[in-house]
Short mmCIF file of C-alpha atoms in Angstrom, two decimals:
data_model
loop_
_atom_site.label_atom_id
_atom_site.label_comp_id
_atom_site.label_asym_id
_atom_site.label_seq_id
_atom_site.Cartn_x
_atom_site.Cartn_y
_atom_site.Cartn_z
CA MET A 1 -81.79 -60.82 -56.95
CA ASN A 2 -83.80 -57.41 -56.96
CA ASN A 3 -86.75 -59.15 -58.09
CA ARG A 4 -86.94 -61.62 -55.29
CA LEU A 5 -86.32 -58.71 -52.85
CA PHE A 6 -89.33 -56.78 -54.42
CA TYR A 7 -91.51 -59.98 -54.06
CA VAL A 8 -90.51 -60.28 -50.51
CA LEU A 9 -91.07 -56.59 -49.75
CA ALA A 10 -94.58 -56.84 -51.48
CA VAL A 11 -95.55 -59.77 -49.28
CA ALA A 12 -94.43 -57.86 -46.33
CA ALA A 13 -96.52 -54.98 -47.40
CA ILE A 14 -99.61 -56.83 -47.91
CA ALA A 15 -99.08 -58.62 -44.54
CA THR A 16 -98.64 -55.21 -42.79
CA SER A 17 -101.58 -53.86 -44.27
CA ALA A 18 -103.84 -56.70 -43.19
CA SER A 19 -102.39 -56.53 -39.66
CA SER A 20 -103.13 -52.86 -39.64
CA CYS A 21 -106.68 -53.44 -40.68
CA LYS A 22 -106.78 -55.86 -37.50
CA MET A 23 -105.50 -53.13 -35.24
CA LEU A 24 -108.38 -50.72 -36.52
CA SER A 25 -110.72 -52.93 -34.79
CA GLY A 26 -109.57 -51.64 -31.52
CA LYS A 27 -107.26 -54.63 -30.63
CA LYS A 28 -103.71 -54.40 -29.55
CA LYS A 29 -101.20 -56.38 -31.65
CA SER A 30 -97.70 -57.37 -30.26
CA GLY A 31 -98.08 -55.27 -27.28
CA LEU A 32 -98.16 -51.96 -29.33
CA PRO A 33 -100.57 -49.20 -27.90
CA ASN A 34 -103.34 -48.43 -30.37
CA ASP A 35 -102.81 -44.60 -30.62
CA GLY A 36 -102.18 -44.01 -34.08
CA GLN A 37 -98.41 -43.26 -33.51
CA LEU A 38 -95.21 -44.79 -34.70
CA HIS A 39 -93.62 -47.12 -32.09
CA GLY A 40 -91.45 -49.51 -34.15
CA VAL A 41 -91.53 -53.40 -34.31
CA ALA A 42 -88.58 -55.48 -33.13
CA PRO A 43 -87.33 -58.07 -35.71
CA GLY A 44 -87.83 -60.95 -33.12
CA VAL A 45 -87.85 -61.75 -29.49
CA ARG A 46 -85.70 -59.80 -27.02
CA TRP A 47 -82.29 -61.05 -26.56
CA ASN A 48 -79.76 -61.16 -23.80
CA LEU A 49 -76.05 -60.89 -24.67
CA THR A 50 -74.01 -63.54 -23.07
CA LYS A 51 -70.34 -64.14 -22.78
CA PRO A 52 -69.14 -66.71 -25.45
CA PRO A 53 -67.48 -69.60 -23.50
CA GLY A 54 -63.75 -69.37 -23.76
CA MET A 55 -63.74 -65.93 -25.50
CA VAL A 56 -62.68 -62.60 -24.40
CA TYR A 57 -63.74 -59.08 -25.60
CA VAL A 58 -61.51 -57.00 -27.51
CA PRO A 59 -62.72 -53.26 -27.35
CA PRO A 60 -62.72 -51.21 -30.14
CA GLY A 61 -59.84 -48.81 -30.58
CA THR A 62 -57.23 -47.31 -32.93
CA PHE A 63 -53.35 -48.61 -33.28
CA HIS A 64 -50.47 -48.39 -35.60
CA MET A 65 -50.49 -51.25 -37.75
CA GLY A 66 -47.03 -52.48 -39.05
CA PRO A 67 -43.52 -52.81 -37.96
CA SER A 68 -42.57 -51.55 -34.43
CA ASP A 69 -38.93 -52.33 -35.02
CA GLU A 70 -36.70 -52.64 -37.98
CA ASP A 71 -37.85 -54.35 -41.20
CA VAL A 72 -34.92 -56.82 -41.24
CA ASN A 73 -35.92 -58.05 -44.44
CA TYR A 74 -36.21 -54.54 -46.07
CA ALA A 75 -39.23 -56.11 -47.90
CA TYR A 76 -41.65 -53.19 -47.02
CA THR A 77 -44.62 -55.51 -47.00
CA ALA A 78 -45.98 -54.01 -43.86
CA ARG A 79 -45.84 -50.15 -43.64
CA ASN A 80 -46.71 -48.47 -40.56
CA LYS A 81 -50.27 -47.19 -40.74
CA GLN A 82 -52.99 -45.90 -38.18
CA VAL A 83 -56.20 -47.75 -38.34
CA SER A 84 -59.33 -48.07 -36.33
CA ILE A 85 -60.82 -51.56 -35.49
CA SER A 86 -64.37 -52.32 -34.26
CA GLY A 87 -64.88 -54.40 -31.06
CA PHE A 88 -65.21 -58.07 -31.26
CA TRP A 89 -65.05 -61.26 -29.34
CA MET A 90 -61.83 -63.60 -29.62
CA ASP A 91 -61.14 -67.18 -28.42
CA ALA A 92 -58.76 -66.58 -25.38
CA THR A 93 -56.70 -69.62 -26.76
CA GLU A 94 -55.90 -71.39 -29.90
CA ILE A 95 -58.63 -74.06 -30.82
CA THR A 96 -57.38 -77.09 -29.02
CA ASN A 97 -57.53 -80.65 -30.08
CA ASN A 98 -60.62 -81.32 -27.87
CA GLU A 99 -62.52 -78.47 -29.20
CA TYR A 100 -61.70 -79.41 -32.87
CA ARG A 101 -62.91 -83.08 -32.11
CA GLN A 102 -66.10 -81.92 -31.20
CA PHE A 103 -66.48 -80.70 -34.82
CA THR A 104 -65.06 -83.81 -36.32
CA ASN A 105 -67.19 -86.04 -34.13
CA TRP A 106 -70.34 -84.05 -35.10
CA VAL A 107 -69.67 -84.44 -38.73
CA ARG A 108 -68.72 -88.23 -38.21
CA ASP A 109 -72.15 -88.82 -36.26
CA SER A 110 -74.23 -86.79 -38.73
CA ILE A 111 -72.98 -88.91 -41.81
CA ALA A 112 -73.34 -92.16 -39.90
CA ALA A 113 -76.63 -91.28 -38.74
CA LYS A 114 -77.81 -90.46 -42.30
CA LEU A 115 -76.50 -93.95 -43.44
CA MET A 116 -78.41 -95.69 -40.53
CA GLY A 117 -81.63 -93.73 -41.44
CA TYR A 118 -81.73 -91.73 -38.18
CA VAL A 119 -83.34 -88.77 -39.99
CA LYS A 120 -86.54 -86.86 -39.49
CA GLN A 121 -88.86 -84.82 -41.74
CA GLY A 122 -88.81 -81.09 -40.99
CA GLN A 123 -91.71 -78.70 -41.35
CA ASP A 124 -89.96 -77.17 -44.36
CA GLY A 125 -89.75 -80.56 -46.04
CA ASN A 126 -86.21 -81.08 -45.67
CA GLU A 127 -84.67 -83.97 -43.97
CA TYR A 128 -82.57 -83.54 -40.80
CA ILE A 129 -80.54 -85.55 -38.46
CA ASP A 130 -82.50 -87.15 -35.59
CA TRP A 131 -79.86 -86.25 -32.76
CA LYS A 132 -81.67 -88.33 -30.06
CA LYS A 133 -81.15 -91.57 -32.19
CA ALA A 134 -77.71 -90.34 -33.35
CA SER A 135 -76.58 -90.02 -29.93
CA THR A 136 -77.30 -93.85 -29.20
CA ILE A 137 -74.83 -94.85 -32.06
CA LYS A 138 -72.76 -97.82 -30.78
CA TRP A 139 -69.47 -97.27 -32.67
CA GLY A 140 -68.01 -100.66 -31.39
CA ASP A 141 -71.07 -102.56 -32.37
CA LYS A 142 -70.80 -105.13 -35.28
CA ALA A 143 -74.40 -104.08 -36.59
CA THR A 144 -73.42 -100.44 -36.57
CA ILE A 145 -70.15 -101.16 -38.60
CA GLU A 146 -72.25 -102.92 -41.09
CA LYS A 147 -74.60 -100.17 -41.65
CA ILE A 148 -71.75 -97.62 -42.01
CA ASP A 149 -69.72 -99.74 -44.44
CA ALA A 150 -69.83 -96.83 -46.88
CA ILE A 151 -67.30 -94.74 -44.57
CA ILE A 152 -65.18 -97.66 -43.51
CA VAL A 153 -61.97 -98.19 -45.25
CA THR A 154 -61.89 -100.87 -47.79
CA PRO A 155 -60.48 -104.32 -47.17
CA ASP A 156 -57.27 -103.64 -49.17
CA ASN A 157 -56.51 -100.62 -46.87
CA ARG A 158 -56.97 -102.17 -43.55
CA ILE A 159 -53.99 -103.06 -41.35
CA PHE A 160 -54.36 -106.61 -39.86
CA GLY A 161 -58.08 -106.52 -41.12
CA LYS A 162 -59.08 -103.68 -38.61
CA LYS A 163 -62.18 -101.84 -39.78
CA GLU A 164 -61.56 -98.26 -39.34
CA LEU A 165 -63.21 -94.83 -40.57
CA ASP A 166 -61.85 -93.51 -43.82
CA ALA A 167 -61.01 -89.93 -42.86
CA LYS A 168 -61.21 -88.89 -46.51
CA LYS A 169 -64.98 -89.68 -46.55
CA ILE A 170 -65.88 -87.73 -43.46
CA VAL A 171 -66.59 -84.48 -45.13
CA TYR A 172 -68.39 -81.33 -44.05
CA GLN A 173 -70.87 -79.77 -46.62
CA SER A 174 -69.98 -76.18 -46.51
CA GLU A 175 -72.26 -73.55 -47.95
CA ILE A 176 -71.77 -69.69 -47.78
CA PHE A 177 -73.14 -66.66 -49.24
CA ASP A 178 -70.21 -64.41 -50.84
CA TYR A 179 -71.25 -61.11 -49.62
CA LYS A 180 -68.19 -59.36 -51.17
CA ALA A 181 -68.91 -60.92 -54.69
CA ALA A 182 -72.68 -60.00 -54.38
CA ALA A 183 -71.92 -56.30 -53.31
CA GLN A 184 -69.82 -55.72 -56.28
CA ASN A 185 -72.22 -57.14 -58.73
CA LYS A 186 -74.33 -54.62 -60.56
CA ASP A 187 -76.08 -56.94 -62.94
CA VAL A 188 -79.72 -57.34 -61.39
CA THR A 189 -80.58 -60.37 -63.52
CA VAL A 190 -77.81 -62.52 -61.82
CA PRO A 191 -79.60 -65.02 -59.51
CA ARG A 192 -78.82 -65.42 -55.87
CA SER A 193 -77.50 -68.71 -56.56
CA ALA A 194 -74.55 -67.45 -58.35
CA PHE A 195 -73.20 -66.10 -55.06
CA ILE A 196 -73.74 -69.30 -53.15
CA VAL A 197 -70.35 -71.33 -52.56
CA LYS A 198 -70.73 -74.97 -51.96
CA GLN A 199 -67.84 -77.16 -51.11
CA GLN A 200 -67.19 -80.49 -49.43
CA ILE A 201 -64.37 -80.13 -47.13
CA PRO A 202 -62.55 -83.19 -45.40
CA VAL A 203 -62.56 -82.40 -41.57
CA TYR A 204 -59.76 -84.50 -40.05
CA PRO A 205 -56.61 -82.96 -39.35
CA ASP A 206 -53.56 -84.08 -41.57
CA SER A 207 -51.46 -86.10 -38.98
CA LEU A 208 -48.68 -86.79 -41.44
CA CYS A 209 -47.70 -83.17 -41.73
CA TRP A 210 -45.69 -83.94 -38.63
CA VAL A 211 -43.37 -86.12 -41.04
CA ARG A 212 -43.80 -84.22 -44.14
CA ASP A 213 -42.54 -80.91 -42.71
CA PHE A 214 -39.43 -82.02 -41.58
CA ALA A 215 -37.11 -84.00 -43.74
CA TYR A 216 -34.58 -86.30 -42.13
CA SER A 217 -36.15 -85.81 -38.55
CA TYR A 218 -38.04 -88.28 -36.62
CA ASN A 219 -41.32 -87.27 -35.64
CA GLU A 220 -43.73 -90.40 -36.13
CA PRO A 221 -44.79 -90.33 -32.71
CA MET A 222 -46.52 -86.93 -33.04
CA ALA A 223 -48.08 -88.22 -36.26
CA LYS A 224 -49.59 -90.97 -34.54
CA LYS A 225 -50.66 -89.46 -31.17
CA TYR A 226 -51.00 -85.70 -31.42
CA TYR A 227 -54.39 -85.55 -32.23
CA SER A 228 -55.81 -88.83 -30.96
CA HIS A 229 -54.15 -89.00 -27.35
CA PRO A 230 -55.81 -87.55 -24.25
CA ALA A 231 -52.52 -86.13 -23.31
CA TYR A 232 -52.68 -83.54 -26.01
CA GLY A 233 -56.25 -82.76 -25.65
CA ASN A 234 -55.67 -79.01 -24.54
CA TYR A 235 -52.88 -78.50 -27.07
CA PRO A 236 -53.70 -76.39 -30.06
CA VAL A 237 -55.03 -78.43 -33.09
CA VAL A 238 -52.56 -78.48 -36.07
CA GLY A 239 -52.42 -80.07 -39.52
CA VAL A 240 -55.73 -77.95 -40.27
CA SER A 241 -55.73 -76.19 -43.57
CA TRP A 242 -57.36 -72.73 -43.97
CA LYS A 243 -60.21 -74.25 -45.82
CA GLN A 244 -60.74 -76.66 -42.87
CA ALA A 245 -60.44 -73.75 -40.18
CA THR A 246 -63.20 -71.83 -42.04
CA ALA A 247 -65.42 -74.88 -42.14
CA PHE A 248 -65.15 -75.08 -38.35
CA CYS A 249 -66.12 -71.51 -38.08
CA GLU A 250 -69.00 -72.21 -40.25
CA TRP A 251 -70.12 -75.22 -38.36
CA ARG A 252 -69.69 -73.36 -35.00
CA THR A 253 -72.05 -70.71 -36.24
CA HIS A 254 -74.76 -73.31 -37.24
CA TYR A 255 -74.22 -75.14 -33.89
CA LEU A 256 -74.73 -72.18 -31.91
CA ASN A 257 -77.79 -70.66 -33.95
CA ALA A 258 -79.65 -74.11 -34.17
CA TRP A 259 -79.60 -74.16 -30.32
CA LEU A 260 -80.73 -70.48 -30.04
CA GLU A 261 -83.58 -71.15 -32.55
CA GLY A 262 -84.50 -74.40 -30.70
CA LYS A 263 -84.83 -71.94 -27.55
CA LYS A 264 -86.67 -69.20 -29.72
CA ARG A 265 -83.87 -66.63 -29.17
CA THR A 266 -82.37 -64.52 -31.73
CA ALA A 267 -79.62 -66.03 -33.83
CA GLU A 268 -76.38 -64.34 -33.64
CA SER A 269 -73.51 -63.31 -35.96
CA ASP A 270 -70.96 -65.75 -37.83
CA PHE A 271 -67.96 -67.18 -36.09
CA ARG A 272 -64.90 -66.69 -38.52
CA LEU A 273 -61.24 -66.14 -38.68
CA PRO A 274 -59.92 -62.79 -37.58
CA THR A 275 -58.67 -60.33 -40.24
CA GLU A 276 -55.07 -59.54 -40.23
CA ALA A 277 -55.73 -56.03 -38.87
CA GLN A 278 -57.98 -57.62 -35.97
CA TRP A 279 -55.36 -60.12 -35.21
CA GLU A 280 -52.42 -57.67 -34.91
CA TYR A 281 -54.80 -55.24 -33.03
CA ALA A 282 -55.74 -57.99 -30.61
CA ALA A 283 -52.18 -59.28 -30.25
CA ARG A 284 -50.98 -55.88 -29.21
CA GLY A 285 -53.30 -55.85 -26.20
CA GLY A 286 -53.54 -52.11 -26.25
CA ARG A 287 -49.75 -51.42 -26.49
CA SER A 288 -49.70 -49.89 -29.77
CA GLN A 289 -45.90 -49.45 -30.47
CA MET A 290 -44.66 -52.61 -28.64
CA SER A 291 -42.81 -55.52 -30.61
CA TYR A 292 -44.41 -58.42 -28.59
CA PRO A 293 -47.87 -58.96 -26.98
CA TRP A 294 -46.45 -58.82 -23.39
CA GLY A 295 -45.50 -55.14 -24.16
CA GLY A 296 -41.48 -55.40 -24.02
CA PRO A 297 -38.88 -55.41 -26.71
CA TYR A 298 -37.31 -58.58 -25.34
CA LEU A 299 -38.22 -62.27 -25.29
CA ARG A 300 -37.26 -62.91 -21.88
CA ASN A 301 -38.42 -61.26 -18.35
CA LYS A 302 -36.09 -59.76 -15.80
CA LYS A 303 -35.54 -62.98 -14.37
CA GLY A 304 -34.31 -64.44 -17.47
CA CYS A 305 -37.51 -66.56 -18.33
CA LEU A 306 -38.54 -67.09 -21.72
CA LEU A 307 -42.10 -65.53 -22.39
CA ALA A 308 -43.33 -67.82 -25.42
CA ASN A 309 -42.82 -71.09 -27.13
CA PHE A 310 -40.62 -70.76 -30.14
CA LYS A 311 -36.95 -71.58 -31.03
CA PRO A 312 -34.56 -69.92 -28.73
CA GLY A 313 -30.94 -69.07 -29.69
CA ARG A 314 -29.73 -71.65 -32.27
CA GLY A 315 -32.18 -74.23 -31.72
CA ASN A 316 -32.52 -74.96 -27.88
CA TYR A 317 -36.20 -75.95 -28.33
CA PRO A 318 -36.83 -77.31 -24.66
CA GLU A 319 -35.52 -74.10 -23.13
CA ASP A 320 -38.88 -72.44 -23.17
CA GLY A 321 -40.70 -75.47 -21.58
CA GLY A 322 -42.05 -77.19 -24.73
CA LEU A 323 -40.07 -79.18 -27.36
CA TYR A 324 -42.94 -78.86 -29.69
CA THR A 325 -46.16 -77.30 -28.98
CA VAL A 326 -47.46 -76.54 -25.28
CA ARG A 327 -50.74 -76.11 -23.84
CA ALA A 328 -53.11 -73.53 -25.51
CA ASP A 329 -53.21 -71.74 -22.31
CA ALA A 330 -49.51 -71.81 -21.32
CA TYR A 331 -47.65 -68.58 -20.49
CA TRP A 332 -49.14 -65.23 -19.42
CA PRO A 333 -51.89 -63.83 -21.44
CA ASN A 334 -51.68 -60.27 -22.94
CA ASP A 335 -53.60 -57.14 -21.47
CA PHE A 336 -56.77 -58.42 -23.25
CA GLY A 337 -56.56 -61.64 -21.84
CA LEU A 338 -55.40 -63.65 -24.96
CA TYR A 339 -52.88 -66.52 -24.55
CA ASN A 340 -50.02 -67.40 -26.86
CA MET A 341 -50.46 -64.63 -29.55
CA ALA A 342 -46.83 -65.03 -30.10
CA GLY A 343 -45.47 -68.52 -30.49
CA ASN A 344 -46.79 -72.04 -29.92
CA VAL A 345 -48.47 -72.22 -33.21
CA ALA A 346 -48.73 -69.81 -36.03
CA GLU A 347 -52.48 -68.73 -36.75
CA TRP A 348 -54.64 -68.54 -39.84
CA THR A 349 -56.44 -65.24 -40.70
CA SER A 350 -59.03 -64.57 -43.13
CA SER A 351 -56.85 -61.95 -45.17
CA LEU A 352 -55.21 -62.57 -48.51
CA TYR A 353 -51.54 -62.11 -48.55
CA TYR A 354 -50.46 -59.42 -51.02
CA GLU A 355 -47.28 -57.61 -50.56
CA GLY A 356 -48.76 -54.09 -51.24
CA SER A 357 -51.96 -54.37 -49.55
CA TYR A 358 -51.23 -51.88 -46.70
CA ASN A 359 -50.88 -49.10 -49.46
CA PHE A 360 -54.48 -49.37 -50.50
CA GLN A 361 -56.54 -50.79 -47.37
CA HIS A 362 -59.00 -48.57 -45.74
CA ASP A 363 -58.10 -47.15 -42.32
CA LEU A 364 -61.27 -48.44 -40.72
CA ASN A 365 -61.55 -52.34 -40.34
CA PRO A 366 -58.95 -52.79 -43.06
CA ASP A 367 -59.08 -56.09 -44.92
CA VAL A 368 -58.25 -57.55 -48.34
CA ARG A 369 -60.08 -60.98 -48.96
CA PHE A 370 -60.27 -63.42 -51.94
CA ASN A 371 -62.14 -66.46 -52.24
CA ALA A 372 -59.80 -68.69 -54.27
CA LYS A 373 -61.03 -71.56 -56.25
CA ASP A 374 -59.11 -74.94 -56.63
CA SER A 375 -58.37 -74.00 -60.16
CA ASP A 376 -56.82 -70.53 -59.20
CA PRO A 377 -52.96 -69.98 -59.38
CA PRO A 378 -51.01 -70.54 -56.07
CA ARG A 379 -50.51 -66.92 -55.65
CA MET A 380 -54.17 -66.22 -55.34
CA LYS A 381 -54.31 -68.96 -52.45
CA ARG A 382 -51.85 -67.27 -50.03
CA LYS A 383 -53.39 -66.41 -46.83
CA VAL A 384 -51.86 -64.16 -43.91
CA LEU A 385 -50.32 -66.05 -41.06
CA ARG A 386 -49.65 -64.26 -37.77
CA GLY A 387 -47.80 -65.02 -34.37
CA GLY A 388 -44.85 -67.43 -35.34
CA SER A 389 -44.77 -70.89 -33.88
CA TRP A 390 -42.76 -73.24 -31.80
CA LYS A 391 -40.17 -73.82 -34.67
CA ASP A 392 -39.70 -70.38 -35.62
CA VAL A 393 -36.86 -67.72 -34.27
CA GLY A 394 -38.07 -64.62 -32.35
CA TYR A 395 -38.40 -62.47 -35.30
CA PHE A 396 -41.62 -64.06 -36.37
CA LEU A 397 -43.35 -63.68 -32.84
CA GLN A 398 -43.35 -59.91 -33.33
CA THR A 399 -46.87 -58.55 -33.39
CA SER A 400 -46.28 -57.02 -36.84
CA THR A 401 -44.38 -59.70 -38.76
CA ARG A 402 -46.27 -61.01 -41.78
CA ALA A 403 -45.96 -64.57 -43.22
CA TYR A 404 -48.13 -66.69 -45.46
CA GLU A 405 -49.15 -70.26 -46.34
CA TYR A 406 -51.35 -71.62 -49.19
CA GLN A 407 -55.00 -72.03 -48.10
CA ASP A 408 -55.15 -75.79 -49.05
CA THR A 409 -51.93 -76.86 -47.22
CA SER A 410 -51.69 -78.03 -43.62
CA LYS A 411 -48.60 -77.87 -41.48
CA SER A 412 -47.59 -78.99 -37.91
CA TYR A 413 -46.93 -75.62 -36.74
CA ILE A 414 -50.28 -73.60 -37.91
CA GLY A 415 -53.47 -73.48 -35.89
CA PHE A 416 -56.09 -70.97 -35.75
CA ARG A 417 -58.60 -69.16 -33.30
CA CYS A 418 -62.15 -67.72 -34.08
CA VAL A 419 -63.72 -64.26 -33.66
CA ILE A 420 -67.38 -63.35 -33.47
CA ASP A 421 -68.95 -59.92 -33.98
CA LEU A 422 -71.75 -59.27 -31.51
CA PRO A 423 -73.92 -56.12 -31.38
CA PRO A 424 -73.85 -53.79 -28.38
CA ALA A 425 -75.37 -55.13 -24.94
CA PRO A 426 -79.10 -54.12 -24.89
CA ASN A 427 -79.97 -51.47 -22.06
CA LYS A 428 -82.37 -52.17 -19.16
CA ARG A 429 -85.45 -51.65 -21.35
CA GLY A 430 -84.14 -54.42 -23.90
CA ARG A 431 -83.51 -52.07 -26.65
#
């Protein structure tokens, strides 16, 4: 990797020397004055910071991470600790069915377009989807169905002979660079490819989780309609594993940057799942010692109205206005403008769940990550859950309560939201 870096720097140095020779001829280059002084060269075109749609800014700050109330389990897995967090943008709501469907449709269309030959050659020699043609795919057309037969369920898996997409074959090709592993590597002979992680991840939510999660309970209507029916379009997506949530973030990053690069604008940072510390800081909304996102120690307001979607009392599920989930923008947001940071659905974070992690994490942007492989033991696949859900009692709604689930599992009460780290806004001179 160092050899490659040396080669790139050498080429850059040669290019710089050549351009310097041109500047000595008395002509300006890139608008820089020819006065023999240091002025600096920007890495690309100027950029304008725009508010990401559907996201709110969480400013940098310091807070006490950990229990704001008694540790009822006496487990000591979340000891109180003062930490500082950088500013970031966060989705105001959990990712909805409609938003996640944009991802699944994109993956579906890209696979179908490749099967139909709707590709074009790029300047770098790679093949790319011709989205002008892909947008014209007629899904109900017989000729289209014949061309994409490879992703249609086989005859023995059809009900009344109906040809439907095979959800297991709609997969996203994930490719990420493991910065943490690369930073820890001291062997300069290890190639860059050793830190590139490639996976094929099925993207459709697991609708059967509604039936699987609750034995001796009738939830088939939710399994059949929750993701596909328009009535639930603005409800949080569920049945998505941690791996699927990270794949969504990766796709969202590429989707944005492809558009920016097409407009000759600077690519932005990656969308990702929030760390456990970021999530708790955002959930508190600037109220460092409060138990719940709305600031008070109670689950009801002074009028007796419940402030979140959870399991009140001994199981009066509809009392809070929702039997299962509710709209992602239901109830009042916290002081940062974030909805349902308590209740509705629990949310994935990027952090590894380890009982003693609070004892050794740094006090600046604390985080513990581990990219578990399929072959790793289950204990290494635990990811932190936060926020509680529609089926949880009030304790799990507290901003400091930790829980976990395995990264390759999906539940009817777990969703997610994204964050993105954007640099400071440029001043009037564009610097």
